[in-house]
């Protein structure tokens, strides 16, 4: 009997402890579980775009330019967006980071002296960890020893024609991994067949579902090989995609985009000369823009020391996000500004950098691109959402995209396999550029380009989903 009393007392105490931890003193009512949240800092150089709705696409016919009204209502959640297009200066930071990571890797290599301080392989207690580069250890640029000098010089080459020391851009490859949360969340990929189909009238198939994932590696000849693997599902790692991307812009795009034109100075100067630092980066493919966004996320995480904390990733905007932001959430806007003209009626001042007349690029004050933020921002505080450079979006292009996408955060995301027809690699670009006429810089018009193309008139900006606290717009 005494033992029974002891057990009852222990049980009561246990229940009391649980009640205390779970919000005791509430009379047994469910009050919810509290918690602490890490407040993400305001992203540098970004503007918060509150959630809202818009009629996306042309809302009226334009017989002059053969544009048919083709709008539909869509809604997007709140997100941060770069105030300006990514500049040469910001993209150079990415290029130099890749360069410095290669140098650090080699400084830790026994073939170049094997300085273990450049690569961390143990924690403070001496336990082995997955090796990572030590960015707190400075590269000895000024007074390197012989091995260090070889490591540093290994990423440079001497131009055989000019004799100038320059970066060996073929080495500047960035490897990154992306976990595809969207695919991983789909019911059809659940390993338990009973959880794939909830309709109990249907007998589930016991065979494991097939997955498709991207992977990449560098072969023995130093060539980047990209593959798309199709196989039966084995686990969560099947949704982890690996990419290796050469990050250096194609500076020759100025010549290749314009035949029989003297654009050589831009090839030599546009990306490398500091005078163009505040101009939008061009010659960057959709693949390179995605690599930049992945690096920017990782750079933030490392800088904040938040390795184990979820941080919303930087990414390219969806087409819907881009148009909503460009038109400042106004259904009737064809441009980022009010009205249907690209310049003010009173004094003829231009609202954007585009091609005003046939053969006359300079009437708006610029020949090619202009410094970012040269023109006034739209009502959301965003610069150059029309003209200057067209901008990559994350959205894949297909003629039937409006019928394929939801009206809630619409997105059509197709990652073409190497074996796919080339037309499957088309991605949507928006906003028009310095070389386009007024019609083509409208915010409600869709254009496309192949994801591996590098053009003198296409750049990009990043966005980041805002977590939970936006007010919203009606």
Short mmCIF file of C-alpha atoms in Angstrom, two decimals:
data_model
loop_
_atom_site.label_atom_id
_atom_site.label_comp_id
_atom_site.label_asym_id
_atom_site.label_seq_id
_atom_site.Cartn_x
_atom_site.Cartn_y
_atom_site.Cartn_z
CA UNK A 1 0.00 0.00 0.00
CA UNK A 2 2.85 2.34 0.92
CA UNK A 3 4.49 1.68 -2.45
CA UNK A 4 1.23 2.57 -4.21
CA UNK A 5 1.05 5.87 -2.34
CA UNK A 6 4.65 6.66 -3.29
CA UNK A 7 3.91 5.96 -6.97
CA UNK A 8 0.84 8.22 -6.86
CA UNK A 9 2.84 11.07 -5.28
CA UNK A 10 5.57 10.72 -7.91
CA UNK A 11 2.96 10.76 -10.69
CA UNK A 12 1.32 13.90 -9.29
CA UNK A 13 4.68 15.63 -9.03
CA UNK A 14 5.50 14.67 -12.61
CA UNK A 15 2.20 16.11 -13.85
CA UNK A 16 2.84 19.27 -11.85
CA UNK A 17 6.29 19.66 -13.43
CA UNK A 18 4.85 19.22 -16.92
CA UNK A 19 2.13 21.75 -16.18
CA UNK A 20 4.69 24.25 -14.95
CA UNK A 21 6.78 23.87 -18.08
CA UNK A 22 3.77 24.01 -20.38
CA UNK A 23 2.17 27.13 -18.96
CA UNK A 24 0.77 26.02 -15.63
CA UNK A 25 -1.68 28.21 -13.80
CA UNK A 26 -3.94 28.65 -16.84
CA UNK A 27 -6.71 26.51 -15.47
CA UNK A 28 -5.94 23.72 -17.88
CA UNK A 29 -6.65 25.85 -20.99
CA UNK A 30 -4.51 25.59 -24.13
CA UNK A 31 -2.59 28.88 -24.43
CA UNK A 32 0.04 28.04 -27.01
CA UNK A 33 3.78 27.48 -26.84
CA UNK A 34 6.08 30.48 -26.74
CA UNK A 35 9.55 30.72 -28.12
CA UNK A 36 12.35 32.99 -29.13
CA UNK A 37 13.03 34.06 -32.69
CA UNK A 38 16.24 35.36 -34.16
CA UNK A 39 15.46 38.72 -35.74
CA UNK A 40 17.07 38.93 -39.17
CA UNK A 41 18.82 42.26 -39.75
CA UNK A 42 17.58 44.61 -42.43
CA UNK A 43 19.44 43.52 -45.56
CA UNK A 44 21.97 46.11 -46.68
CA UNK A 45 20.90 48.13 -49.71
CA UNK A 46 17.46 46.55 -49.89
CA UNK A 47 13.90 47.91 -49.74
CA UNK A 48 11.00 46.08 -48.10
CA UNK A 49 8.18 45.38 -50.55
CA UNK A 50 5.02 44.68 -48.57
CA UNK A 51 2.71 41.88 -49.63
CA UNK A 52 0.07 42.91 -52.13
CA UNK A 53 -1.90 42.16 -55.29
CA UNK A 54 -1.83 43.44 -58.85
CA UNK A 55 -3.24 42.84 -62.29
CA UNK A 56 -0.15 41.31 -63.87
CA UNK A 57 0.53 41.81 -67.59
CA UNK A 58 -0.84 44.37 -70.09
CA UNK A 59 -4.24 45.63 -68.97
CA UNK A 60 -5.17 47.35 -72.25
CA UNK A 61 -4.67 46.71 -75.97
CA UNK A 62 -1.92 48.64 -77.74
CA UNK A 63 -2.63 48.46 -81.47
CA UNK A 64 0.43 50.54 -82.36
CA UNK A 65 2.81 47.93 -80.95
CA UNK A 66 0.50 44.90 -81.44
CA UNK A 67 0.19 44.27 -77.70
CA UNK A 68 -2.95 42.49 -76.54
CA UNK A 69 -4.45 42.90 -73.09
CA UNK A 70 -3.52 39.77 -71.17
CA UNK A 71 -3.67 40.57 -67.47
CA UNK A 72 -4.66 38.43 -64.52
CA UNK A 73 -4.87 39.04 -60.81
CA UNK A 74 -1.99 37.73 -58.69
CA UNK A 75 -0.80 38.19 -55.11
CA UNK A 76 2.71 38.03 -53.68
CA UNK A 77 4.05 37.88 -50.16
CA UNK A 78 6.43 40.44 -48.70
CA UNK A 79 10.07 40.43 -49.74
CA UNK A 80 13.19 42.54 -49.62
CA UNK A 81 14.57 43.73 -52.96
CA UNK A 82 17.85 45.39 -53.92
CA UNK A 83 17.32 49.10 -54.42
CA UNK A 84 19.56 49.01 -57.45
CA UNK A 85 20.86 46.49 -59.91
CA UNK A 86 23.95 44.59 -58.75
CA UNK A 87 26.92 46.77 -59.63
CA UNK A 88 30.34 45.87 -60.97
CA UNK A 89 31.74 46.69 -57.54
CA UNK A 90 29.47 44.24 -55.72
CA UNK A 91 30.02 41.50 -58.27
CA UNK A 92 33.79 42.03 -58.05
CA UNK A 93 33.53 41.22 -54.34
CA UNK A 94 32.16 37.82 -55.36
CA UNK A 95 34.90 37.29 -57.96
CA UNK A 96 37.65 38.26 -55.52
CA UNK A 97 36.16 36.02 -52.81
CA UNK A 98 36.35 33.06 -55.21
CA UNK A 99 39.93 34.02 -56.09
CA UNK A 100 40.89 34.29 -52.41
CA UNK A 101 39.24 30.98 -51.54
CA UNK A 102 41.39 29.25 -54.18
CA UNK A 103 44.52 30.92 -52.81
CA UNK A 104 43.67 29.90 -49.22
CA UNK A 105 43.01 26.34 -50.33
CA UNK A 106 46.46 26.23 -51.95
CA UNK A 107 48.22 27.89 -49.03
CA UNK A 108 46.95 24.98 -46.91
CA UNK A 109 48.06 22.44 -49.54
CA UNK A 110 51.39 20.68 -48.75
CA UNK A 111 52.43 21.34 -52.35
CA UNK A 112 52.50 25.06 -51.48
CA UNK A 113 53.95 24.86 -47.97
CA UNK A 114 50.96 23.34 -46.19
CA UNK A 115 50.13 26.14 -43.73
CA UNK A 116 47.43 24.52 -41.58
CA UNK A 117 46.28 27.92 -40.30
CA UNK A 118 44.45 28.54 -43.59
CA UNK A 119 42.19 25.51 -43.16
CA UNK A 120 40.41 24.46 -39.99
CA UNK A 121 39.95 20.72 -39.50
CA UNK A 122 39.41 20.55 -35.72
CA UNK A 123 37.21 22.37 -33.22
CA UNK A 124 38.55 24.06 -30.10
CA UNK A 125 38.48 20.76 -28.21
CA UNK A 126 40.54 19.05 -30.88
CA UNK A 127 37.67 17.04 -32.34
CA UNK A 128 37.71 16.55 -36.13
CA UNK A 129 35.23 18.67 -38.12
CA UNK A 130 34.41 18.99 -41.79
CA UNK A 131 37.34 21.07 -43.12
CA UNK A 132 36.64 24.69 -43.92
CA UNK A 133 38.74 27.70 -44.86
CA UNK A 134 39.92 30.11 -42.19
CA UNK A 135 38.96 33.56 -43.44
CA UNK A 136 40.41 35.19 -40.32
CA UNK A 137 43.90 34.28 -41.52
CA UNK A 138 45.09 37.03 -43.87
CA UNK A 139 46.67 36.18 -47.21
CA UNK A 140 50.30 37.39 -47.20
CA UNK A 141 49.98 39.71 -50.19
CA UNK A 142 52.90 42.00 -49.29
CA UNK A 143 55.77 39.81 -48.11
CA UNK A 144 55.05 36.19 -49.01
CA UNK A 145 57.69 33.51 -48.72
CA UNK A 146 58.53 31.40 -51.75
CA UNK A 147 55.74 28.83 -51.25
CA UNK A 148 53.17 31.51 -50.46
CA UNK A 149 54.17 33.48 -53.54
CA UNK A 150 53.68 30.39 -55.72
CA UNK A 151 50.21 29.86 -54.24
CA UNK A 152 49.21 33.47 -54.85
CA UNK A 153 50.61 33.60 -58.38
CA UNK A 154 48.94 30.30 -59.29
CA UNK A 155 45.62 32.10 -59.90
CA UNK A 156 47.22 34.59 -62.28
CA UNK A 157 48.66 34.28 -65.75
CA UNK A 158 50.74 36.42 -68.06
CA UNK A 159 48.91 37.43 -71.20
CA UNK A 160 51.03 36.03 -74.05
CA UNK A 161 50.20 38.99 -76.31
CA UNK A 162 50.39 41.99 -73.99
CA UNK A 163 52.65 40.55 -71.29
CA UNK A 164 50.23 41.87 -68.65
CA UNK A 165 49.68 39.89 -65.43
CA UNK A 166 45.97 39.09 -65.16
CA UNK A 167 43.58 36.77 -63.38
CA UNK A 168 43.32 33.29 -64.87
CA UNK A 169 39.56 33.48 -65.16
CA UNK A 170 39.20 29.81 -66.15
CA UNK A 171 40.07 28.87 -62.56
CA UNK A 172 37.38 31.04 -60.97
CA UNK A 173 34.80 28.32 -60.34
CA UNK A 174 32.34 28.52 -57.45
CA UNK A 175 30.85 25.30 -56.09
CA UNK A 176 27.62 25.50 -54.14
CA UNK A 177 24.74 23.31 -53.05
CA UNK A 178 21.03 24.06 -53.01
CA UNK A 179 18.47 21.98 -51.16
CA UNK A 180 15.24 21.90 -53.17
CA UNK A 181 12.69 22.35 -50.39
CA UNK A 182 9.80 22.56 -52.85
CA UNK A 183 10.44 19.15 -54.40
CA UNK A 184 11.28 17.56 -51.04
CA UNK A 185 7.92 18.70 -49.64
CA UNK A 186 5.82 17.03 -52.34
CA UNK A 187 3.78 14.07 -51.20
CA UNK A 188 4.75 11.99 -54.22
CA UNK A 189 8.31 11.77 -52.83
CA UNK A 190 7.41 10.36 -49.44
CA UNK A 191 9.16 7.05 -48.82
CA UNK A 192 6.15 5.57 -47.01
CA UNK A 193 3.69 4.69 -49.81
CA UNK A 194 0.75 5.09 -47.43
CA UNK A 195 1.61 8.77 -47.03
CA UNK A 196 1.93 9.52 -50.75
CA UNK A 197 -1.77 9.13 -51.50
CA UNK A 198 -4.23 10.00 -48.73
CA UNK A 199 -7.24 8.62 -50.61
CA UNK A 200 -7.76 5.25 -48.90
CA UNK A 201 -9.71 3.96 -51.92
CA UNK A 202 -6.48 3.88 -53.92
CA UNK A 203 -3.88 1.18 -53.34
CA UNK A 204 -0.46 2.88 -53.11
CA UNK A 205 2.43 1.68 -55.24
CA UNK A 206 5.23 0.15 -53.17
CA UNK A 207 7.90 1.12 -55.71
CA UNK A 208 10.07 4.03 -54.65
CA UNK A 209 9.37 7.22 -56.63
CA UNK A 210 11.92 8.47 -59.18
CA UNK A 211 13.80 11.71 -58.50
CA UNK A 212 15.87 14.03 -60.68
CA UNK A 213 18.79 15.96 -59.23
CA UNK A 214 21.60 18.11 -60.58
CA UNK A 215 25.20 17.39 -59.72
CA UNK A 216 28.56 18.68 -60.94
CA UNK A 217 32.21 17.82 -60.57
CA UNK A 218 35.60 18.64 -62.09
CA UNK A 219 37.10 15.72 -64.02
CA UNK A 220 40.77 14.73 -64.28
CA UNK A 221 41.28 17.15 -67.17
CA UNK A 222 40.06 20.07 -65.06
CA UNK A 223 36.79 20.35 -66.98
CA UNK A 224 33.53 21.07 -65.15
CA UNK A 225 31.07 18.26 -65.80
CA UNK A 226 27.39 18.80 -65.12
CA UNK A 227 25.00 15.87 -64.89
CA UNK A 228 21.34 15.32 -64.16
CA UNK A 229 20.80 12.10 -62.24
CA UNK A 230 17.53 10.19 -62.48
CA UNK A 231 17.08 7.37 -59.99
CA UNK A 232 14.82 5.89 -57.36
CA UNK A 233 14.49 7.94 -54.17
CA UNK A 234 17.03 7.01 -51.49
CA UNK A 235 16.73 9.82 -48.94
CA UNK A 236 16.83 13.54 -48.26
CA UNK A 237 20.17 14.00 -50.00
CA UNK A 238 18.40 13.32 -53.29
CA UNK A 239 17.05 16.88 -53.09
CA UNK A 240 20.48 18.43 -52.60
CA UNK A 241 21.67 19.79 -55.96
CA UNK A 242 25.31 20.64 -56.65
CA UNK A 243 26.48 23.30 -59.08
CA UNK A 244 29.91 24.48 -60.21
CA UNK A 245 29.82 27.80 -62.04
CA UNK A 246 32.60 29.92 -63.51
CA UNK A 247 31.83 33.33 -62.03
CA UNK A 248 33.77 35.75 -64.23
CA UNK A 249 31.53 37.89 -66.47
CA UNK A 250 31.89 37.57 -70.23
CA UNK A 251 33.54 40.90 -70.93
CA UNK A 252 33.56 40.11 -74.67
CA UNK A 253 29.76 40.45 -74.77
CA UNK A 254 30.17 44.05 -75.96
CA UNK A 255 31.75 42.82 -79.18
CA UNK A 256 29.66 39.69 -79.65
CA UNK A 257 26.33 41.51 -79.16
CA UNK A 258 27.16 44.21 -81.71
CA UNK A 259 28.83 43.24 -84.95
CA UNK A 260 30.70 45.86 -86.94
CA UNK A 261 30.90 48.24 -83.99
CA UNK A 262 33.95 49.53 -82.15
CA UNK A 263 33.18 48.40 -78.61
CA UNK A 264 36.65 47.13 -77.73
CA UNK A 265 37.22 49.67 -74.92
CA UNK A 266 34.25 48.22 -73.01
CA UNK A 267 35.77 44.74 -73.27
CA UNK A 268 38.92 45.97 -71.56
CA UNK A 269 37.48 48.51 -69.17
CA UNK A 270 33.78 48.08 -68.28
CA UNK A 271 34.22 45.44 -65.57
CA UNK A 272 37.84 45.98 -64.56
CA UNK A 273 38.15 49.79 -64.39
CA UNK A 274 37.11 51.42 -61.11
CA UNK A 275 35.44 54.20 -63.08
CA UNK A 276 32.63 51.75 -63.86
CA UNK A 277 32.29 50.43 -60.29
CA UNK A 278 28.83 51.94 -59.78
CA UNK A 279 27.48 50.75 -63.12
CA UNK A 280 25.37 47.57 -63.36
CA UNK A 281 27.30 44.38 -63.98
CA UNK A 282 26.59 42.82 -67.38
CA UNK A 283 27.83 39.75 -69.22
CA UNK A 284 26.45 37.63 -66.37
CA UNK A 285 24.32 34.60 -67.20
CA UNK A 286 21.28 33.41 -65.28
CA UNK A 287 23.46 30.63 -63.88
CA UNK A 288 26.07 33.11 -62.65
CA UNK A 289 23.39 35.32 -61.11
CA UNK A 290 22.09 32.33 -59.14
CA UNK A 291 25.62 31.50 -58.00
CA UNK A 292 26.04 35.09 -56.76
CA UNK A 293 22.81 34.84 -54.77
CA UNK A 294 23.89 31.53 -53.20
CA UNK A 295 27.30 33.01 -52.29
CA UNK A 296 25.64 36.13 -50.83
CA UNK A 297 23.53 33.93 -48.55
CA UNK A 298 26.53 31.91 -47.41
CA UNK A 299 28.61 35.07 -46.94
CA UNK A 300 25.93 36.55 -44.66
CA UNK A 301 25.59 33.34 -42.67
CA UNK A 302 29.33 33.07 -42.09
CA UNK A 303 29.69 36.76 -41.26
CA UNK A 304 26.94 36.55 -38.63
CA UNK A 305 28.19 33.25 -37.24
CA UNK A 306 24.75 31.73 -37.79
CA UNK A 307 25.79 28.39 -39.23
CA UNK A 308 23.03 26.47 -37.46
CA UNK A 309 20.32 29.14 -37.81
CA UNK A 310 17.88 29.38 -40.69
CA UNK A 311 18.48 32.47 -42.80
CA UNK A 312 16.19 33.28 -45.69
CA UNK A 313 18.26 32.93 -48.83
CA UNK A 314 19.07 35.62 -51.33
CA UNK A 315 17.67 34.67 -54.72
CA UNK A 316 16.50 36.04 -58.03
CA UNK A 317 12.99 37.52 -57.94
CA UNK A 318 10.14 35.60 -59.47
CA UNK A 319 8.61 37.25 -62.50
CA UNK A 320 5.52 38.14 -60.45
CA UNK A 321 7.58 39.70 -57.65
CA UNK A 322 9.57 41.69 -60.19
CA UNK A 323 6.52 43.11 -61.96
CA UNK A 324 4.68 43.90 -58.73
CA UNK A 325 7.75 45.76 -57.44
CA UNK A 326 8.40 47.57 -60.73
CA UNK A 327 4.85 48.85 -61.04
CA UNK A 328 4.74 49.79 -57.36
CA UNK A 329 1.62 47.67 -56.93
CA UNK A 330 -0.47 49.84 -59.29
CA UNK A 331 -2.63 48.01 -61.84
CA UNK A 332 -2.66 50.75 -64.48
CA UNK A 333 1.08 51.43 -64.54
CA UNK A 334 2.80 50.42 -67.77
CA UNK A 335 6.06 51.79 -66.39
CA UNK A 336 7.56 52.21 -62.91
CA UNK A 337 6.26 55.81 -63.00
CA UNK A 338 2.77 57.21 -63.49
CA UNK A 339 1.54 57.77 -67.02
CA UNK A 340 2.27 56.14 -70.36
CA UNK A 341 5.18 58.31 -71.51
CA UNK A 342 8.90 57.68 -70.87
CA UNK A 343 9.60 61.37 -70.17
CA UNK A 344 7.95 64.32 -68.46
CA UNK A 345 5.47 66.27 -70.57
CA UNK A 346 6.45 69.63 -69.09
CA UNK A 347 10.22 69.73 -69.65
CA UNK A 348 10.97 66.50 -71.55
CA UNK A 349 13.19 64.97 -68.85
CA UNK A 350 13.69 61.24 -69.22
CA UNK A 351 12.53 58.82 -66.54
CA UNK A 352 14.98 56.08 -67.50
CA UNK A 353 18.00 55.09 -69.59
CA UNK A 354 16.80 53.64 -72.89
CA UNK A 355 17.15 54.29 -76.65
CA UNK A 356 14.97 57.36 -77.35
CA UNK A 357 15.35 57.50 -81.12
CA UNK A 358 16.67 55.38 -83.98
CA UNK A 359 20.46 55.61 -83.89
CA UNK A 360 20.35 58.16 -81.07
CA UNK A 361 21.35 56.52 -77.78
CA UNK A 362 22.55 59.73 -76.13
CA UNK A 363 19.38 61.83 -76.17
CA UNK A 364 18.68 60.65 -72.62
CA UNK A 365 22.21 61.59 -71.55
CA UNK A 366 23.82 58.13 -71.79
CA UNK A 367 25.44 56.10 -74.54
CA UNK A 368 25.39 52.67 -72.90
CA UNK A 369 24.54 51.90 -69.27
CA UNK A 370 24.33 54.64 -66.67
CA UNK A 371 25.38 54.64 -63.03
CA UNK A 372 22.74 52.92 -60.92
CA UNK A 373 20.29 55.29 -59.22
CA UNK A 374 20.90 58.04 -61.81
CA UNK A 375 17.16 58.42 -62.32
CA UNK A 376 14.45 58.88 -59.68
CA UNK A 377 13.14 55.76 -57.92
CA UNK A 378 9.59 54.48 -58.22
CA UNK A 379 7.10 54.74 -55.36
CA UNK A 380 8.60 51.64 -53.69
CA UNK A 381 12.04 53.28 -53.63
CA UNK A 382 13.51 51.07 -56.39
CA UNK A 383 15.85 52.47 -59.02
CA UNK A 384 16.19 51.51 -62.70
CA UNK A 385 13.26 49.11 -62.85
CA UNK A 386 12.92 50.31 -66.45
CA UNK A 387 15.91 50.57 -68.76
CA UNK A 388 19.62 50.62 -67.92
CA UNK A 389 19.85 46.80 -68.02
CA UNK A 390 17.23 44.10 -68.37
CA UNK A 391 17.09 41.84 -65.31
CA UNK A 392 17.03 38.09 -64.85
CA UNK A 393 14.15 36.54 -62.94
CA UNK A 394 14.04 33.04 -61.49
CA UNK A 395 11.07 32.14 -63.69
CA UNK A 396 11.40 29.75 -66.63
CA UNK A 397 9.77 30.79 -69.89
CA UNK A 398 7.09 28.89 -71.72
CA UNK A 399 4.36 30.24 -74.00
CA UNK A 400 1.66 28.83 -71.73
CA UNK A 401 3.07 30.13 -68.44
CA UNK A 402 -0.10 32.00 -67.45
CA UNK A 403 -2.08 28.74 -67.57
CA UNK A 404 0.55 26.81 -65.62
CA UNK A 405 1.06 29.08 -62.63
CA UNK A 406 -1.00 29.80 -59.52
CA UNK A 407 -2.36 33.25 -58.74
CA UNK A 408 -0.75 32.97 -55.27
CA UNK A 409 3.00 33.69 -55.42
CA UNK A 410 3.06 32.47 -59.05
CA UNK A 411 6.26 30.79 -60.21
CA UNK A 412 7.23 28.40 -62.97
CA UNK A 413 10.56 26.82 -62.11
CA UNK A 414 12.07 24.42 -64.61
CA UNK A 415 15.72 23.43 -64.30
CA UNK A 416 16.70 22.08 -67.69
CA UNK A 417 18.82 18.93 -67.79
CA UNK A 418 21.88 18.81 -70.02
CA UNK A 419 19.99 16.47 -72.35
CA UNK A 420 17.00 18.83 -72.76
CA UNK A 421 16.45 20.81 -75.96
CA UNK A 422 18.08 24.23 -75.75
CA UNK A 423 14.72 26.00 -75.83
CA UNK A 424 13.98 24.49 -72.42
CA UNK A 425 16.70 26.71 -70.90
CA UNK A 426 14.81 29.95 -71.56
CA UNK A 427 14.37 32.25 -68.55
CA UNK A 428 12.29 35.41 -68.25
CA UNK A 429 14.02 38.79 -68.23
CA UNK A 430 12.24 42.03 -67.41
CA UNK A 431 12.57 45.79 -67.61
CA UNK A 432 14.32 46.42 -70.92
CA UNK A 433 17.72 48.07 -71.24
CA UNK A 434 19.80 50.95 -72.50
CA UNK A 435 19.62 49.58 -76.07
CA UNK A 436 15.81 49.18 -76.13
CA UNK A 437 13.13 51.59 -77.31
CA UNK A 438 10.47 52.93 -74.94
CA UNK A 439 7.98 50.13 -75.65
CA UNK A 440 10.44 47.48 -74.56
CA UNK A 441 11.18 49.00 -71.15
CA UNK A 442 7.57 48.69 -70.04
CA UNK A 443 7.09 46.92 -66.71
CA UNK A 444 4.15 44.82 -67.88
CA UNK A 445 5.89 43.10 -70.80
CA UNK A 446 7.63 39.73 -70.73
CA UNK A 447 10.88 38.88 -72.56
CA UNK A 448 13.21 35.90 -72.33
CA UNK A 449 16.80 34.79 -72.84
CA UNK A 450 18.68 31.49 -72.66
CA UNK A 451 20.05 30.85 -69.17
CA UNK A 452 23.67 30.47 -70.29
CA UNK A 453 23.73 33.61 -72.45
CA UNK A 454 25.82 36.57 -71.27
CA UNK A 455 24.65 39.87 -72.70
CA UNK A 456 25.88 43.45 -72.54
CA UNK A 457 22.35 44.54 -71.69
CA UNK A 458 21.26 42.00 -69.03
CA UNK A 459 22.06 42.26 -65.33
CA UNK A 460 20.15 41.34 -62.18
CA UNK A 461 19.18 42.21 -58.64
CA UNK A 462 18.40 39.96 -55.67
CA UNK A 463 15.44 39.53 -53.36
CA UNK A 464 14.94 37.84 -50.00
CA UNK A 465 11.63 36.69 -48.56
CA UNK A 466 10.56 38.76 -45.56
CA UNK A 467 9.55 36.67 -42.57
CA UNK A 468 6.12 37.20 -41.19
CA UNK A 469 5.78 40.83 -40.19
CA UNK A 470 4.78 42.85 -43.26
CA UNK A 471 1.70 45.08 -43.05
CA UNK A 472 0.45 44.36 -46.55
CA UNK A 473 -1.09 46.60 -49.18
CA UNK A 474 -4.71 46.61 -50.28
#
